[in-house]
Each structure stands twice: as C-alpha cells, then as structure tokens.
Coordinates of C-alpha atoms in Angstrom, one line a residue:
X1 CA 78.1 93.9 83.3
X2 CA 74.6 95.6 82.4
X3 CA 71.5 94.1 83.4
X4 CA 68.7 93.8 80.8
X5 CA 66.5 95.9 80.3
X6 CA 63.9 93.5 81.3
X7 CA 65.0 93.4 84.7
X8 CA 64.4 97.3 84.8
X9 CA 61.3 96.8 83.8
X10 CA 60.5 94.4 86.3
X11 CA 61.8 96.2 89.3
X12 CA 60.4 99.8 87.9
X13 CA 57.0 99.8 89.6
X14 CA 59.3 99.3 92.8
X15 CA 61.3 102.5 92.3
X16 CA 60.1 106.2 93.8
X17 CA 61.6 108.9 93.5
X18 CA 64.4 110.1 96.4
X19 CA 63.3 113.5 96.2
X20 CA 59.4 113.1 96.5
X21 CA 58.8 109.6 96.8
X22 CA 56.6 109.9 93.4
X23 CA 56.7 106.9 91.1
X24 CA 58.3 106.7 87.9
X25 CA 58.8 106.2 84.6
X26 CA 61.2 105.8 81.4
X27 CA 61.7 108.9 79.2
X28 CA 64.5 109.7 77.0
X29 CA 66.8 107.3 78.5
X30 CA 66.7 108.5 81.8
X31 CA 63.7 108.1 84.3
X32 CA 61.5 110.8 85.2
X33 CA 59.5 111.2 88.8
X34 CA 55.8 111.6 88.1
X35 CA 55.1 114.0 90.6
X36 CA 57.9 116.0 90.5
X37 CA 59.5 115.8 87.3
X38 CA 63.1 115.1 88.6
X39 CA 65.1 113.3 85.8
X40 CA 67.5 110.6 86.9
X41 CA 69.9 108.8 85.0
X42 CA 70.1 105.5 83.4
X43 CA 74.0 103.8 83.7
X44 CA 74.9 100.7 82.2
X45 CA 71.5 100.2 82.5
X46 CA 70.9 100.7 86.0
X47 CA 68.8 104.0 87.4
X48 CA 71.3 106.2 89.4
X49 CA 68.5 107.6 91.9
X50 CA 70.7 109.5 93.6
X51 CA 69.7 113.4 94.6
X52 CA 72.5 115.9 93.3
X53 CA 75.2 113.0 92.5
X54 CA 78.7 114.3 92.1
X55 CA 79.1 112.5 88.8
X56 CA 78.5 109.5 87.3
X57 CA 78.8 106.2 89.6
X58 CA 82.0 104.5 89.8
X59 CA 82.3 101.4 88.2
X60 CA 83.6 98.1 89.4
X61 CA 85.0 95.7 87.6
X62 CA 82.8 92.5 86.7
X63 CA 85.5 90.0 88.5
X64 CA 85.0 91.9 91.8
X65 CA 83.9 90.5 94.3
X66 CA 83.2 91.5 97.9
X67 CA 80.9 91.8 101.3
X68 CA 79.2 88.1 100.7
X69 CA 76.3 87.5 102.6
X70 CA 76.5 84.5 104.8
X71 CA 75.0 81.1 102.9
X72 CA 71.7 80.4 105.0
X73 CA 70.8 83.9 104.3
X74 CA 71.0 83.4 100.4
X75 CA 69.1 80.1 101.1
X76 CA 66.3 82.0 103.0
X77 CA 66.4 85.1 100.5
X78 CA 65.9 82.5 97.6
X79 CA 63.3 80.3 98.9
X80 CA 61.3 83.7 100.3
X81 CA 57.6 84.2 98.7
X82 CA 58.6 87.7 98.0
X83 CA 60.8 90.8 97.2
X84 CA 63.8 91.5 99.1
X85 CA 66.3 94.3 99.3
X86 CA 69.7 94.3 99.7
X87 CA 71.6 97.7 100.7
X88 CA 74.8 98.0 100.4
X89 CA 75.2 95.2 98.4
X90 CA 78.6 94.7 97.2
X91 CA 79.6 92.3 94.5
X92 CA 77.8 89.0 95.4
X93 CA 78.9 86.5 93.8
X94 CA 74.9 84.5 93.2
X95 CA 72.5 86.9 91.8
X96 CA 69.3 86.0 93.2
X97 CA 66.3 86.7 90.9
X98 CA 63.4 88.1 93.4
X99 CA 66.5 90.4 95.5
X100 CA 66.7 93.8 94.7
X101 CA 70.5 94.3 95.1
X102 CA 71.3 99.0 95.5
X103 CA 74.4 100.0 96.3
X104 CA 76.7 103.6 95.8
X105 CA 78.7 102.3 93.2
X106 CA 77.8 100.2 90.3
X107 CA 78.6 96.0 90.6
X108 CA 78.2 93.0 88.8
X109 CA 74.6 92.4 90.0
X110 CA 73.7 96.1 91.4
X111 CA 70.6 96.5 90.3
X112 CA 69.9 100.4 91.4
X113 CA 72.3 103.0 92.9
X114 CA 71.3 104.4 95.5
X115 CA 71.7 106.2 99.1
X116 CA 70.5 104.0 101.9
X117 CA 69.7 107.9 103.8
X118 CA 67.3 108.0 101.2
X119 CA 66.2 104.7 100.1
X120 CA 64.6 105.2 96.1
X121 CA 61.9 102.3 96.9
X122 CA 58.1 102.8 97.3
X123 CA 57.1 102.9 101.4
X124 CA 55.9 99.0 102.1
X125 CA 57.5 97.2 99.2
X126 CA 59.5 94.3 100.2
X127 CA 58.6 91.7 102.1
X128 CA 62.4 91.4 103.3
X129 CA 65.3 94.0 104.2
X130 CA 69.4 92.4 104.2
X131 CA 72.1 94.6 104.7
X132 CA 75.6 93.3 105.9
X133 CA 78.9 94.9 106.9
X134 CA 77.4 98.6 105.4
X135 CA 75.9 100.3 108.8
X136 CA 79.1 101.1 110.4
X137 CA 80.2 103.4 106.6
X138 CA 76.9 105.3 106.9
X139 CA 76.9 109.1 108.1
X140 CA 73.7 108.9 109.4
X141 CA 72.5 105.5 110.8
X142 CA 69.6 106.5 112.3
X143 CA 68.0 107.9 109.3
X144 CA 69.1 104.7 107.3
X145 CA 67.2 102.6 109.7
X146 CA 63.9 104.5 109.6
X147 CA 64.2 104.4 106.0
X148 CA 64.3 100.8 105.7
X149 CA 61.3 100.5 108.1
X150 CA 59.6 103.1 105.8
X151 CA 60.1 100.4 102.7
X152 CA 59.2 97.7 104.7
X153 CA 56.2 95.4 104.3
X154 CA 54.3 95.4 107.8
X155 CA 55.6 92.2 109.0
X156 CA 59.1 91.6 106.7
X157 CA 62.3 90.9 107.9
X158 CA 65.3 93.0 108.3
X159 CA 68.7 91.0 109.0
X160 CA 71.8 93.1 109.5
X161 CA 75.1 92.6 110.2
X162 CA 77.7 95.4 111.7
X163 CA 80.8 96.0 112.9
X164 CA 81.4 96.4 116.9
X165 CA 85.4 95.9 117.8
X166 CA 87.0 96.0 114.0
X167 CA 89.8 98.2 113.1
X168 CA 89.1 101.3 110.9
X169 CA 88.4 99.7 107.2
X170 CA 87.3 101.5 104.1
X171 CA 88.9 105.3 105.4
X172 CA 87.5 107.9 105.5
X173 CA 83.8 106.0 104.9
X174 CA 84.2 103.8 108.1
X175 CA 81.8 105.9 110.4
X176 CA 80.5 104.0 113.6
X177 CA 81.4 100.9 115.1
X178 CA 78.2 100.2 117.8
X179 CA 77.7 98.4 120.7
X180 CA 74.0 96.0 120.7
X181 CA 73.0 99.0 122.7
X182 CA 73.4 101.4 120.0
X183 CA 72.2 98.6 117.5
X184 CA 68.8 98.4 119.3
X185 CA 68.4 102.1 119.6
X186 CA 69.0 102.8 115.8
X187 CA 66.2 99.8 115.2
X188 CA 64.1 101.2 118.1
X189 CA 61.2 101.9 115.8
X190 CA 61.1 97.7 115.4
X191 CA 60.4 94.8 117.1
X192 CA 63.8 93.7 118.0
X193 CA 63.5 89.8 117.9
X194 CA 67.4 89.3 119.1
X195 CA 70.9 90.1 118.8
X196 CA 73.3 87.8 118.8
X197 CA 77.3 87.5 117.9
X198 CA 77.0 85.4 114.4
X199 CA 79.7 83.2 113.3
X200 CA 81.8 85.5 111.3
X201 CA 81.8 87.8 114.0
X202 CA 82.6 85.7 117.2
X203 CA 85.8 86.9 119.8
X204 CA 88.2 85.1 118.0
X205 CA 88.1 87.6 114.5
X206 CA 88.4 90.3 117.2
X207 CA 92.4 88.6 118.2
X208 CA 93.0 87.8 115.4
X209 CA 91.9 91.3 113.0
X210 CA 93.9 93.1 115.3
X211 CA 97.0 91.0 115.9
X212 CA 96.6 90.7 111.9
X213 CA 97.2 94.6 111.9
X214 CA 98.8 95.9 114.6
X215 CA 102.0 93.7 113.9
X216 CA 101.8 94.6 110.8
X217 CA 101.9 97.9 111.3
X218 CA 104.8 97.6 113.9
X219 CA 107.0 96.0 111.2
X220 CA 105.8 98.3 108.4
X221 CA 107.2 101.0 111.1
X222 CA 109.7 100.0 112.9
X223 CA 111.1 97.0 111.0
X224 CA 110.4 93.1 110.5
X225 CA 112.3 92.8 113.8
X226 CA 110.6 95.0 115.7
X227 CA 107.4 93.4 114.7
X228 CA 108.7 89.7 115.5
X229 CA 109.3 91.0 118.5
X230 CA 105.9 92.4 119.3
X231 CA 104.4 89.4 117.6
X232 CA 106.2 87.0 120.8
X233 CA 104.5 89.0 123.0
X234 CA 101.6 86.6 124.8
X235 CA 97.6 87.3 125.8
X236 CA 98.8 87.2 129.3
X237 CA 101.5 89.6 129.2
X238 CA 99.2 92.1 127.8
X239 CA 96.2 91.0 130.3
X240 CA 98.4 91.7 133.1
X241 CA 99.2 95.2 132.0
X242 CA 95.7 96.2 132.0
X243 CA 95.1 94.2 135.4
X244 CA 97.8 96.1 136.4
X245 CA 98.8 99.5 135.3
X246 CA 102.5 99.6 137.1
X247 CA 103.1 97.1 134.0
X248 CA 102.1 99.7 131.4
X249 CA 105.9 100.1 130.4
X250 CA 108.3 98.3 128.7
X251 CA 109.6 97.8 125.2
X252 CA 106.3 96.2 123.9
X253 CA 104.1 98.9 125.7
X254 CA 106.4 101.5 124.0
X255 CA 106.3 100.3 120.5
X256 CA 102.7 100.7 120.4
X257 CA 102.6 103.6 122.4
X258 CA 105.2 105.2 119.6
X259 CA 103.3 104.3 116.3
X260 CA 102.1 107.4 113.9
X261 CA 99.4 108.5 114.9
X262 CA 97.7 108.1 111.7
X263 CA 98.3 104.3 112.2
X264 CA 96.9 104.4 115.8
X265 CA 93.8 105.9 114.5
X266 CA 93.0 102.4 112.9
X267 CA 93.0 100.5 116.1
X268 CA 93.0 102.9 118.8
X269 CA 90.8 102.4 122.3
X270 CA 89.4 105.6 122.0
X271 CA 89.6 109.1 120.7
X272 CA 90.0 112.8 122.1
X273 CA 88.6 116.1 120.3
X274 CA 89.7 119.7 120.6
X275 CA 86.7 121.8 118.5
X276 CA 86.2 125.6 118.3
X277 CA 83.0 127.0 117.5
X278 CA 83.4 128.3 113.8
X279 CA 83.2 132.5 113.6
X280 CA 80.6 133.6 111.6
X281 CA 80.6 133.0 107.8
X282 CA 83.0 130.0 108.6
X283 CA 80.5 127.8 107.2
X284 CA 82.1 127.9 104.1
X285 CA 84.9 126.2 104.9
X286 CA 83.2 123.2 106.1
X287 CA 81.1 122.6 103.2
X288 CA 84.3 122.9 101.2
X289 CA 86.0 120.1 103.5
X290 CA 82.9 118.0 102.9
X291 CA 82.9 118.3 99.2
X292 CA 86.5 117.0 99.4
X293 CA 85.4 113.3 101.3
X294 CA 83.4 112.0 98.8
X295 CA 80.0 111.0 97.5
X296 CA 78.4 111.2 100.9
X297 CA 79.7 114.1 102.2
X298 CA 78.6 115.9 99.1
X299 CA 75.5 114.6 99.5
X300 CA 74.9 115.9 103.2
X301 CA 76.2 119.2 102.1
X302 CA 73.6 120.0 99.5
X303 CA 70.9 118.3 101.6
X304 CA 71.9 120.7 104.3
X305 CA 72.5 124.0 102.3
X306 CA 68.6 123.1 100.8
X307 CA 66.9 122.9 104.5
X308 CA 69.0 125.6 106.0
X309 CA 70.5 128.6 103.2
X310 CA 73.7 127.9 104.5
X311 CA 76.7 128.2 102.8

C-alpha cells in the first residue's frame, strides 16, 4: 500500500541525506540531496535513502503483519506532543499519524527505507526514538545507537527492546543477543534511566522458546518418538545435570548432544572459532562472501572498500 504523497511531503523537511546529512528535495521523481547532489529513489512512494542499495526494496505484502510494539507504547507514541521514530518498524498493525515508521524493506505503513547504521533523519529531529526486537539483526550496534542519539531531540526518549537468551531467528540477520551490560554500553552516550525485563520478555518465554524448539528439532531429526521422549524429560532432571556433571550422559543428554550441527547453532550455549589470517590479496574473497548475505553485508562492503581502497 503506497502512502500519499502528502505524507511525503510532510515528513520531507525531516529527511537528510545518508551520504552527507544535506537536506533535500523532490526532482524528477526521485529526491535529490542539496548539498551533495546524490539522487535517491522514490518506491511506491516511499524515499529509499539507502547509500549503494543492491536493488530495489523488497516488498511485503499489505496483509503482513509482524514485530508489534507493546500497547502502552502506542498509547504514549499517540498522545506524545511531537515526532517520533520508529526503526525497524515492521508491519504495525495502527499507523500512527505523528510516528515516523523506516525500515529495510517496504511495509504497509513504512514510511522511509532506511539503514538504522545510517539513519536518513536530520540530527535533533524527533522528540521520541522506538525501536523493538531489531538491535540484535544489526551488524553494527554501536554505530546504530550513536546514530539515534545524533537524531535525537536533547531531552527525547528512546525505548528499545532486544533480545538476550532467544534462539537464533531471522538467519543469517540475527547478529547479537546482549546482556543489560552490553545494552548499557551500546547506550553509554545516554542517560540510562533503567533496564528492566518487560512483560514479553520475562523467564518464562525463555522455557518455553526453547522447549518450543529444541523438541521440535529432536522430532524433526530423530523422529516424533524421539522427541516425546525428550519432551518427558523434567526441569529437574536437567538442573541436576548441570549441578552435577557425572549426570551429563544418558539418552536425553545424547540426543541433544547428537543433533546437526546446523540445528545446534540455533540454540547452542556458546560457540568456538578457528580463523586464519587471510594472505595477501585474500580480501577479495571476503567481500565476495559478503555480497552473498544480503542487503547489509553489501552495504558494509562498499562502505568499507570507500574508506579503505580495499578490494
């Protein structure tokens, strides 16, 4: 669904430039930066302000609808004296008129596509900042974060939800998971009011995501059987074997211990690397693997071969 072209109008004087920060303005269906004359396009009727895209921005389908933000945050967003963004957006199912919704793909109420490593808003512009379930499927959280402080109103409000213990979702864009240690640090340029465990994200979705998944994946494995079995399995019997590691053994034990390791990947308690340094002119190769992940893989590759000559 295209917005109107009112709307662009209305959110234009908020809109710079990723490349420059320069403001900008309509020409030949496209918009051009003012200071630097980069062109960007104009899809469906929303700007793709995206540096070096791909291609065009994929398209989702109106009926979509995904990564709602909790109902006393639409409450306060709609009753706020002021502009807010929201990055990462999704497909919200309430379009609220004075939210600017930017995501990397194009849905029902996206109003601008965008890269949240290079946010295309002019610096102190909203008075609010929202951004839920999106940190942990960023490459570069850190720079995300002092972006949105750079668009930031001295004084507005970021809220932000991300994930800590969830299961790999969204591969290969699932990035970070972070402890509130490594949520304060990325935010360490604000004043950090709190952190707290919201209700979506309380103990009990951490049981019950991965029970969800990991008997699932047992019986899409090994058989239904197999993962009736693992699913009779109790909280203490697995307590105990971490209490005690002479109890690390056993069918159960096993049946995990034996799953693909693609599937283990998902929900695994940690991870070990083997890395060589790459021989000269190697570089290459790794801008080639890059190019193959995606959108924002791309992006950091021509971002880096710019600053560096690489490649």
């Amino acid at each position: 669904m295209a917005i109107d072209s009112e709307r662009l109008d209305q959110i234009l004087p908020k809109l710079a430039c990723p490349r420059c920060l320069g403001s900008l303005g309509r020409s030949d269906g496209g918009l051009t930066c003012k200071a630097c004359a980069a062109r960007y396009p104009i899809h469906q009727d929303r700007p793709v302000l995206i540096e070096d895209p791909a291609g065009p921005p994929r398209v989702m389908s109106e009926a979509h609808l995904s990564n709602q933000p909790p109902s006393e945050f639409v409450d306060w967003v709609s009753k706020l004296d002021g502009w807010a963004l929201n990055v990462g957006a999704g497909g919200t199912a309430r379009k609220l008129p004075n939210c600017i919704e930017m995501e990397y793909s194009i849905f029902r109420h996206t109003d601008v596509v965008g890269d949240a490593h290079k946010l295309p808003f002019a610096s102190e512009s909203f008075d609010a900042v929202v951004t839920f379930n999106t940190f942990e499927h960023l490459i570069n959280p850190n720079v995300a974060a002092n972006e949105i402080h750079r668009v930031l109103k001295p004084g507005g409000r970021l809220i932000l939800h991300t994930a800590f213990l969830q299961p790999v979702h969204e591969p290969p864009y699932h990035f970070y998971n972070t402890t509130e240690y490594g949520l304060r640090n990325w935010f360490r340029n604000f004043h950090v009011e709190d952190v707290t465990v919201s209700a979506n994200f309380q103990p009990g979705y951490v049981l019950a995501w991965l029970a969800c998944e990991i008997r699932n994946a047992v019986a899409t494995n090994q058989g239904e059987d197999a993962g009736k079995r693992f699913g009779a399995t109790t909280l203490d019997e697995w307590a105990a074997a971490w209490s005690d590691p002479a109890r690390q053994s056993g069918p159960a034990w096993e049946t995990l211990k034996n799953l693909p390791q693609d599937t283990q990947k998902r929900f695994a308690a940690g991870f070990q690397l083997v890395a060589t340094r790459p021989k000269e002119g190697a570089w290459a190769e790794i801008h080639h693997a890059a190019r193959s992940q995606g959108h924002h893989l791309r992006s950091l590759a021509s971002r880096l071969k710019k600053k560096t000559g690489w490649f």
